[in-house]
Amino acid sequence: IPRKRRLSRARFEGIRSGNRASSPSFSVVFGVPGEGGCAVVVAKAVAKRAVARHLLKRRVFAILKPWSHGDQPFIVYVKKPATTLPFRVLQEELAGLLSRTLR
């Protein structure tokens, strides 16, 4: 996802209090429609090593690519069960969660 489609940390505060949707591996917070964008958060409690956190972020950003062009900003929080799932399962779960809430 290009940098211009990612949320900056300054915009996190306005979105954190938005609507939430969750699944076993993800929690998504949606902001007010307007200027879109997305962000992925992988906490150190989810994956201890930076390599594992960055791998999860890259995988989730790859899944979010078709969803990032809308006008509604959102933040994806990755949960612990996502660390053991293959990419295909992550893709199905996150795409299902986003399709139920965004479209």
Tab-separated table of N, CA, C and O in Angstrom:
chain	number	residue	atom	x	y	z
A	1	ILE	N	0.861	-1.174	0.000
A	1	ILE	CA	0.000	0.000	0.000
A	1	ILE	C	0.906	1.235	0.000
A	1	ILE	O	1.820	1.311	0.820
A	2	PRO	N	0.659	2.185	-0.866
A	2	PRO	CA	1.484	3.394	-0.881
A	2	PRO	C	1.367	4.171	0.430
A	2	PRO	O	0.343	4.112	1.122
A	3	ARG	N	2.391	4.895	0.768
A	3	ARG	CA	2.417	5.675	2.017
A	3	ARG	C	1.250	6.656	2.111
A	3	ARG	O	0.746	6.906	3.201
A	4	LYS	N	0.831	7.218	0.985
A	4	LYS	CA	-0.261	8.195	1.028
A	4	LYS	C	-1.596	7.556	1.417
A	4	LYS	O	-2.509	8.252	1.843
A	5	ARG	N	-1.737	6.231	1.280
A	5	ARG	CA	-2.965	5.534	1.674
A	5	ARG	C	-2.898	5.002	3.104
A	5	ARG	O	-3.843	4.410	3.600
A	6	ARG	N	-1.749	5.194	3.788
A	6	ARG	CA	-1.602	4.749	5.181
A	6	ARG	C	-1.914	5.892	6.125
A	6	ARG	O	-1.684	7.057	5.808
A	7	LEU	N	-2.421	5.554	7.288
A	7	LEU	CA	-2.737	6.559	8.293
A	7	LEU	C	-1.475	6.963	9.047
A	7	LEU	O	-0.644	6.118	9.383
A	8	SER	N	-1.372	8.234	9.358
A	8	SER	CA	-0.279	8.697	10.201
A	8	SER	C	-0.692	8.531	11.664
A	8	SER	O	-1.877	8.403	11.985
A	9	ARG	N	0.281	8.544	12.556
A	9	ARG	CA	-0.027	8.415	13.985
A	9	ARG	C	-0.898	9.571	14.481
A	9	ARG	O	-1.676	9.419	15.412
A	10	ALA	N	-0.765	10.734	13.866
A	10	ALA	CA	-1.555	11.886	14.275
A	10	ALA	C	-3.050	11.660	14.053
A	10	ALA	O	-3.877	12.205	14.783
A	11	ARG	N	-3.411	10.844	13.066
A	11	ARG	CA	-4.825	10.591	12.763
A	11	ARG	C	-5.414	9.442	13.588
A	11	ARG	O	-6.627	9.207	13.548
A	12	PHE	N	-4.587	8.718	14.352
A	12	PHE	CA	-5.072	7.604	15.153
A	12	PHE	C	-6.093	8.050	16.196
A	12	PHE	O	-7.082	7.364	16.431
A	13	GLU	N	-5.865	9.158	16.848
A	13	GLU	CA	-6.740	9.603	17.941
A	13	GLU	C	-8.183	9.779	17.507
A	13	GLU	O	-9.106	9.430	18.233
A	14	GLY	N	-8.414	10.322	16.337
A	14	GLY	CA	-9.775	10.527	15.856
A	14	GLY	C	-10.482	9.241	15.474
A	14	GLY	O	-11.703	9.175	15.450
A	15	ILE	N	-9.722	8.208	15.199
A	15	ILE	CA	-10.309	6.958	14.732
A	15	ILE	C	-10.523	5.964	15.878
A	15	ILE	O	-11.450	5.164	15.840
A	16	ARG	N	-9.701	6.016	16.900
A	16	ARG	CA	-9.764	5.037	17.995
A	16	ARG	C	-11.132	4.925	18.651
A	16	ARG	O	-11.496	3.885	19.170
A	17	SER	N	-11.891	5.993	18.643
A	17	SER	CA	-13.200	5.962	19.294
A	17	SER	C	-14.324	5.586	18.327
A	17	SER	O	-15.488	5.705	18.669
A	18	GLY	N	-13.984	5.119	17.136
A	18	GLY	CA	-14.985	4.768	16.129
A	18	GLY	C	-15.616	3.410	16.375
A	18	GLY	O	-15.429	2.766	17.413
A	19	ASN	N	-16.368	2.953	15.394
A	19	ASN	CA	-17.032	1.650	15.472
A	19	ASN	C	-16.017	0.526	15.370
A	19	ASN	O	-15.022	0.641	14.663
A	20	ARG	N	-16.302	-0.581	16.048
A	20	ARG	CA	-15.395	-1.724	16.069
A	20	ARG	C	-16.063	-2.961	15.494
A	20	ARG	O	-17.272	-3.135	15.605
A	21	ALA	N	-15.222	-3.797	14.905
A	21	ALA	CA	-15.641	-5.126	14.463
A	21	ALA	C	-14.473	-6.041	14.773
A	21	ALA	O	-13.314	-5.631	14.708
A	22	SER	N	-14.768	-7.298	15.148
A	22	SER	CA	-13.661	-8.187	15.497
A	22	SER	C	-13.933	-9.609	15.052
A	22	SER	O	-15.065	-10.007	14.790
A	23	SER	N	-12.855	-10.348	14.956
A	23	SER	CA	-12.870	-11.765	14.638
A	23	SER	C	-11.840	-12.415	15.563
A	23	SER	O	-11.199	-11.719	16.347
A	24	PRO	N	-11.654	-13.712	15.492
A	24	PRO	CA	-10.671	-14.348	16.389
A	24	PRO	C	-9.241	-13.825	16.230
A	24	PRO	O	-8.492	-13.796	17.202
A	25	SER	N	-8.852	-13.374	15.043
A	25	SER	CA	-7.471	-12.944	14.807
A	25	SER	C	-7.294	-11.447	14.604
A	25	SER	O	-6.165	-10.964	14.589
A	26	PHE	N	-8.388	-10.705	14.430
A	26	PHE	CA	-8.286	-9.279	14.132
A	26	PHE	C	-9.343	-8.476	14.863
A	26	PHE	O	-10.421	-8.974	15.159
A	27	SER	N	-9.017	-7.216	15.110
A	27	SER	CA	-9.967	-6.236	15.593
A	27	SER	C	-9.796	-5.013	14.700
A	27	SER	O	-8.673	-4.551	14.488
A	28	VAL	N	-10.893	-4.491	14.159
A	28	VAL	CA	-10.827	-3.366	13.236
A	28	VAL	C	-11.646	-2.222	13.806
A	28	VAL	O	-12.775	-2.409	14.245
A	29	VAL	N	-11.043	-1.020	13.791
A	29	VAL	CA	-11.722	0.192	14.246
A	29	VAL	C	-11.910	1.083	13.022
A	29	VAL	O	-10.953	1.345	12.292
A	30	PHE	N	-13.141	1.551	12.811
A	30	PHE	CA	-13.480	2.365	11.654
A	30	PHE	C	-13.695	3.808	12.064
A	30	PHE	O	-14.353	4.079	13.066
A	31	GLY	N	-13.161	4.727	11.271
A	31	GLY	CA	-13.340	6.151	11.518
A	31	GLY	C	-14.508	6.692	10.725
A	31	GLY	O	-15.218	5.968	10.027
A	32	VAL	N	-14.681	8.000	10.806
A	32	VAL	CA	-15.745	8.682	10.080
A	32	VAL	C	-15.345	8.792	8.609
A	32	VAL	O	-14.210	9.146	8.306
A	33	PRO	N	-16.251	8.467	7.682
A	33	PRO	CA	-15.908	8.588	6.264
A	33	PRO	C	-15.460	10.007	5.916
A	33	PRO	O	-15.954	10.977	6.450
A	34	GLY	N	-14.525	10.072	5.061
A	34	GLY	CA	-13.940	11.350	4.640
A	34	GLY	C	-12.672	11.039	3.901
A	34	GLY	O	-12.692	10.448	2.831
A	35	GLU	N	-11.562	11.401	4.478
A	35	GLU	CA	-10.265	11.070	3.898
A	35	GLU	C	-9.893	9.674	4.358
A	35	GLU	O	-9.718	9.409	5.533
A	36	GLY	N	-9.793	8.731	3.447
A	36	GLY	CA	-9.549	7.338	3.780
A	36	GLY	C	-8.130	7.065	4.218
A	36	GLY	O	-7.324	7.958	4.423
A	37	GLY	N	-7.829	5.802	4.340
A	37	GLY	CA	-6.515	5.348	4.745
A	37	GLY	C	-6.640	4.152	5.663
A	37	GLY	O	-7.727	3.833	6.151
A	38	CYS	N	-5.521	3.479	5.896
A	38	CYS	CA	-5.550	2.336	6.794
A	38	CYS	C	-4.222	2.220	7.525
A	38	CYS	O	-3.216	2.794	7.111
A	39	ALA	N	-4.239	1.489	8.619
A	39	ALA	CA	-3.049	1.237	9.418
A	39	ALA	C	-3.157	-0.161	10.002
A	39	ALA	O	-4.260	-0.691	10.186
A	40	VAL	N	-2.006	-0.753	10.295
A	40	VAL	CA	-1.946	-2.076	10.908
A	40	VAL	C	-1.110	-1.962	12.171
A	40	VAL	O	-0.012	-1.390	12.139
A	41	VAL	N	-1.625	-2.520	13.273
A	41	VAL	CA	-0.913	-2.492	14.548
A	41	VAL	C	-0.696	-3.923	15.010
A	41	VAL	O	-1.651	-4.687	15.144
A	42	VAL	N	0.577	-4.269	15.229
A	42	VAL	CA	0.933	-5.565	15.784
A	42	VAL	C	1.706	-5.289	17.067
A	42	VAL	O	2.838	-4.795	17.023
A	43	ALA	N	1.105	-5.572	18.198
A	43	ALA	CA	1.723	-5.280	19.490
A	43	ALA	C	2.839	-6.265	19.805
A	43	ALA	O	2.889	-7.379	19.279
A	44	LYS	N	3.725	-5.853	20.687
A	44	LYS	CA	4.823	-6.714	21.103
A	44	LYS	C	4.305	-7.927	21.873
A	44	LYS	O	4.933	-8.976	21.889
A	45	ALA	N	3.150	-7.800	22.496
A	45	ALA	CA	2.556	-8.937	23.201
A	45	ALA	C	2.079	-10.009	22.218
A	45	ALA	O	1.963	-11.178	22.582
A	46	VAL	N	1.793	-9.624	20.995
A	46	VAL	CA	1.345	-10.571	19.976
A	46	VAL	C	2.524	-11.358	19.420
A	46	VAL	O	2.471	-12.575	19.289
A	47	ALA	N	3.584	-10.655	19.063
A	47	ALA	CA	4.789	-11.285	18.524
A	47	ALA	C	5.999	-10.595	19.151
A	47	ALA	O	6.196	-9.400	18.953
A	48	LYS	N	6.782	-11.332	19.886
A	48	LYS	CA	7.917	-10.757	20.623
A	48	LYS	C	8.997	-10.200	19.698
A	48	LYS	O	9.540	-9.144	19.955
A	49	ARG	N	9.319	-10.918	18.648
A	49	ARG	CA	10.417	-10.523	17.775
A	49	ARG	C	9.948	-9.534	16.711
A	49	ARG	O	8.868	-9.689	16.135
A	50	ALA	N	10.766	-8.544	16.430
A	50	ALA	CA	10.431	-7.531	15.425
A	50	ALA	C	10.244	-8.151	14.050
A	50	ALA	O	9.390	-7.721	13.272
A	51	VAL	N	11.013	-9.180	13.753
A	51	VAL	CA	10.898	-9.853	12.456
A	51	VAL	C	9.498	-10.438	12.284
A	51	VAL	O	8.878	-10.306	11.227
A	52	ALA	N	8.978	-11.045	13.320
A	52	ALA	CA	7.635	-11.642	13.262
A	52	ALA	C	6.559	-10.562	13.156
A	52	ALA	O	5.587	-10.721	12.405
A	53	ARG	N	6.733	-9.454	13.888
A	53	ARG	CA	5.762	-8.361	13.810
A	53	ARG	C	5.731	-7.752	12.411
A	53	ARG	O	4.658	-7.502	11.848
A	54	HIS	N	6.892	-7.537	11.825
A	54	HIS	CA	6.939	-6.946	10.487
A	54	HIS	C	6.392	-7.897	9.426
A	54	HIS	O	5.747	-7.458	8.465
A	55	LEU	N	6.630	-9.183	9.594
A	55	LEU	CA	6.067	-10.162	8.664
A	55	LEU	C	4.537	-10.114	8.699
A	55	LEU	O	3.881	-10.091	7.649
A	56	LEU	N	3.971	-10.072	9.895
A	56	LEU	CA	2.514	-9.972	10.019
A	56	LEU	C	1.998	-8.682	9.395
A	56	LEU	O	0.974	-8.685	8.701
A	57	LYS	N	2.696	-7.568	9.630
A	57	LYS	CA	2.272	-6.297	9.042
A	57	LYS	C	2.282	-6.365	7.520
A	57	LYS	O	1.345	-5.913	6.865
A	58	ARG	N	3.332	-6.914	6.951
A	58	ARG	CA	3.413	-7.015	5.490
A	58	ARG	C	2.301	-7.885	4.935
A	58	ARG	O	1.692	-7.566	3.907
A	59	ARG	N	2.009	-8.985	5.614
A	59	ARG	CA	0.925	-9.859	5.157
A	59	ARG	C	-0.419	-9.156	5.210
A	59	ARG	O	-1.222	-9.228	4.278
A	60	VAL	N	-0.682	-8.459	6.318
A	60	VAL	CA	-1.969	-7.772	6.462
A	60	VAL	C	-2.080	-6.623	5.459
A	60	VAL	O	-3.131	-6.429	4.849
A	61	PHE	N	-1.005	-5.869	5.245
A	61	PHE	CA	-1.048	-4.801	4.243
A	61	PHE	C	-1.314	-5.365	2.847
A	61	PHE	O	-2.015	-4.753	2.050
A	62	ALA	N	-0.770	-6.536	2.547
A	62	ALA	CA	-1.033	-7.164	1.250
A	62	ALA	C	-2.512	-7.521	1.113
A	62	ALA	O	-3.097	-7.385	0.029
A	63	ILE	N	-3.119	-7.969	2.200
A	63	ILE	CA	-4.545	-8.296	2.176
A	63	ILE	C	-5.392	-7.025	2.057
A	63	ILE	O	-6.427	-7.014	1.393
A	64	LEU	N	-4.943	-5.929	2.667
A	64	LEU	CA	-5.713	-4.684	2.695
A	64	LEU	C	-5.631	-3.872	1.409
A	64	LEU	O	-6.387	-2.920	1.247
A	65	LYS	N	-4.744	-4.229	0.518
A	65	LYS	CA	-4.539	-3.420	-0.685
A	65	LYS	C	-5.842	-3.098	-1.427
A	65	LYS	O	-6.090	-1.940	-1.752
A	66	PRO	N	-6.723	-4.069	-1.716
A	66	PRO	CA	-7.965	-3.708	-2.414
A	66	PRO	C	-8.944	-2.892	-1.560
A	66	PRO	O	-9.809	-2.215	-2.091
A	67	TRP	N	-8.807	-2.934	-0.242
A	67	TRP	CA	-9.737	-2.247	0.653
A	67	TRP	C	-9.282	-0.830	0.992
A	67	TRP	O	-10.052	-0.059	1.567
A	68	SER	N	-8.065	-0.466	0.664
A	68	SER	CA	-7.506	0.815	1.110
A	68	SER	C	-7.925	2.005	0.256
A	68	SER	O	-7.586	3.133	0.575
A	69	HIS	N	-8.651	1.795	-0.820
A	69	HIS	CA	-8.991	2.879	-1.724
A	69	HIS	C	-10.308	3.568	-1.383
A	69	HIS	O	-10.703	4.505	-2.067
A	70	GLY	N	-10.972	3.137	-0.355
A	70	GLY	CA	-12.239	3.744	0.027
A	70	GLY	C	-12.039	5.061	0.761
A	70	GLY	O	-10.921	5.529	0.965
A	71	ASP	N	-13.148	5.675	1.156
A	71	ASP	CA	-13.060	6.962	1.853
A	71	ASP	C	-13.200	6.815	3.363
A	71	ASP	O	-13.215	7.806	4.079
A	72	GLN	N	-13.301	5.579	3.868
A	72	GLN	CA	-13.427	5.375	5.305
A	72	GLN	C	-12.098	4.864	5.877
A	72	GLN	O	-11.605	3.809	5.481
A	73	PRO	N	-11.513	5.617	6.817
A	73	PRO	CA	-10.257	5.166	7.419
A	73	PRO	C	-10.505	4.049	8.424
A	73	PRO	O	-11.557	3.991	9.060
A	74	PHE	N	-9.529	3.145	8.562
A	74	PHE	CA	-9.656	2.081	9.551
A	74	PHE	C	-8.281	1.627	10.026
A	74	PHE	O	-7.281	1.804	9.342
A	75	ILE	N	-8.273	1.069	11.231
A	75	ILE	CA	-7.059	0.538	11.845
A	75	ILE	C	-7.297	-0.934	12.138
A	75	ILE	O	-8.314	-1.295	12.733
A	76	VAL	N	-6.370	-1.787	11.716
A	76	VAL	CA	-6.462	-3.224	11.961
A	76	VAL	C	-5.494	-3.575	13.079
A	76	VAL	O	-4.295	-3.326	12.974
A	77	TYR	N	-6.016	-4.123	14.168
A	77	TYR	CA	-5.203	-4.614	15.275
A	77	TYR	C	-5.116	-6.131	15.141
A	77	TYR	O	-6.134	-6.809	15.061
A	78	VAL	N	-3.906	-6.648	15.108
A	78	VAL	CA	-3.688	-8.085	14.957
A	78	VAL	C	-3.661	-8.721	16.340
A	78	VAL	O	-3.019	-8.213	17.258
A	79	LYS	N	-4.363	-9.854	16.481
A	79	LYS	CA	-4.402	-10.585	17.751
A	79	LYS	C	-3.462	-11.794	17.702
A	79	LYS	O	-3.006	-12.204	16.634
A	80	LYS	N	-3.196	-12.375	18.839
A	80	LYS	CA	-2.241	-13.479	18.990
A	80	LYS	C	-2.519	-14.680	18.068
A	80	LYS	O	-1.574	-15.239	17.514
A	81	PRO	N	-3.757	-15.134	17.879
A	81	PRO	CA	-3.982	-16.309	17.016
A	81	PRO	C	-3.508	-16.130	15.568
A	81	PRO	O	-3.249	-17.108	14.881
A	82	ALA	N	-3.344	-14.898	15.114
A	82	ALA	CA	-2.923	-14.657	13.727
A	82	ALA	C	-1.478	-15.083	13.481
A	82	ALA	O	-1.090	-15.311	12.336
A	83	THR	N	-0.687	-15.219	14.526
A	83	THR	CA	0.731	-15.554	14.346
A	83	THR	C	0.932	-16.966	13.816
A	83	THR	O	1.945	-17.242	13.192
A	84	THR	N	-0.013	-17.852	14.040
A	84	THR	CA	0.149	-19.252	13.636
A	84	THR	C	-0.624	-19.620	12.373
A	84	THR	O	-0.494	-20.734	11.888
A	85	LEU	N	-1.409	-18.696	11.846
A	85	LEU	CA	-2.251	-19.005	10.690
A	85	LEU	C	-1.515	-18.789	9.373
A	85	LEU	O	-0.725	-17.851	9.245
A	86	PRO	N	-1.780	-19.629	8.372
A	86	PRO	CA	-1.202	-19.401	7.047
A	86	PRO	C	-1.859	-18.192	6.374
A	86	PRO	O	-2.948	-17.750	6.758
A	87	PHE	N	-1.184	-17.679	5.353
A	87	PHE	CA	-1.642	-16.463	4.678
A	87	PHE	C	-3.059	-16.601	4.149
A	87	PHE	O	-3.868	-15.683	4.274
A	88	ARG	N	-3.396	-17.718	3.541
A	88	ARG	CA	-4.718	-17.915	2.941
A	88	ARG	C	-5.831	-17.784	3.998
A	88	ARG	O	-6.863	-17.158	3.750
A	89	VAL	N	-5.610	-18.328	5.169
A	89	VAL	CA	-6.617	-18.243	6.240
A	89	VAL	C	-6.724	-16.805	6.746
A	89	VAL	O	-7.832	-16.307	6.990
A	90	LEU	N	-5.577	-16.126	6.907
A	90	LEU	CA	-5.602	-14.716	7.300
A	90	LEU	C	-6.392	-13.891	6.285
A	90	LEU	O	-7.210	-13.048	6.653
A	91	GLN	N	-6.162	-14.156	5.031
A	91	GLN	CA	-6.831	-13.427	3.963
A	91	GLN	C	-8.342	-13.643	4.006
A	91	GLN	O	-9.113	-12.687	3.903
A	92	GLU	N	-8.759	-14.876	4.158
A	92	GLU	CA	-10.196	-15.170	4.205
A	92	GLU	C	-10.868	-14.515	5.402
A	92	GLU	O	-11.949	-13.942	5.285
A	93	GLU	N	-10.209	-14.588	6.554
A	93	GLU	CA	-10.809	-14.041	7.776
A	93	GLU	C	-10.908	-12.515	7.716
A	93	GLU	O	-11.955	-11.942	8.018
A	94	LEU	N	-9.832	-11.851	7.327
A	94	LEU	CA	-9.844	-10.391	7.289
A	94	LEU	C	-10.743	-9.871	6.170
A	94	LEU	O	-11.469	-8.902	6.359
A	95	ALA	N	-10.707	-10.505	5.009
A	95	ALA	CA	-11.571	-10.078	3.904
A	95	ALA	C	-13.042	-10.267	4.283
A	95	ALA	O	-13.890	-9.415	3.971
A	96	GLY	N	-13.368	-11.356	4.964
A	96	GLY	CA	-14.735	-11.554	5.423
A	96	GLY	C	-15.175	-10.500	6.419
A	96	GLY	O	-16.297	-9.981	6.353
A	97	LEU	N	-14.294	-10.162	7.342
A	97	LEU	CA	-14.591	-9.140	8.346
A	97	LEU	C	-14.807	-7.783	7.682
A	97	LEU	O	-15.771	-7.076	7.993
A	98	LEU	N	-13.948	-7.410	6.760
A	98	LEU	CA	-14.070	-6.121	6.090
A	98	LEU	C	-15.273	-6.060	5.161
A	98	LEU	O	-15.939	-5.032	5.055
A	99	SER	N	-15.573	-7.157	4.485
A	99	SER	CA	-16.720	-7.149	3.573
A	99	SER	C	-18.031	-7.030	4.335
A	99	SER	O	-18.982	-6.412	3.824
A	100	ARG	N	-18.107	-7.582	5.525
A	100	ARG	CA	-19.336	-7.466	6.327
A	100	ARG	C	-19.530	-6.043	6.830
A	100	ARG	O	-20.661	-5.602	7.000
A	101	THR	N	-18.453	-5.328	7.068
A	101	THR	CA	-18.580	-4.015	7.705
A	101	THR	C	-18.443	-2.847	6.745
A	101	THR	O	-19.092	-1.824	6.945
A	102	LEU	N	-17.627	-2.959	5.701
A	102	LEU	CA	-17.415	-1.828	4.794
A	102	LEU	C	-18.402	-1.786	3.644
A	102	LEU	O	-18.736	-0.735	3.156
A	103	ARG	N	-18.829	-2.922	3.146
A	103	ARG	CA	-19.682	-2.905	1.951
A	103	ARG	C	-21.039	-3.458	2.202
A	103	ARG	O	-21.493	-3.997	3.007
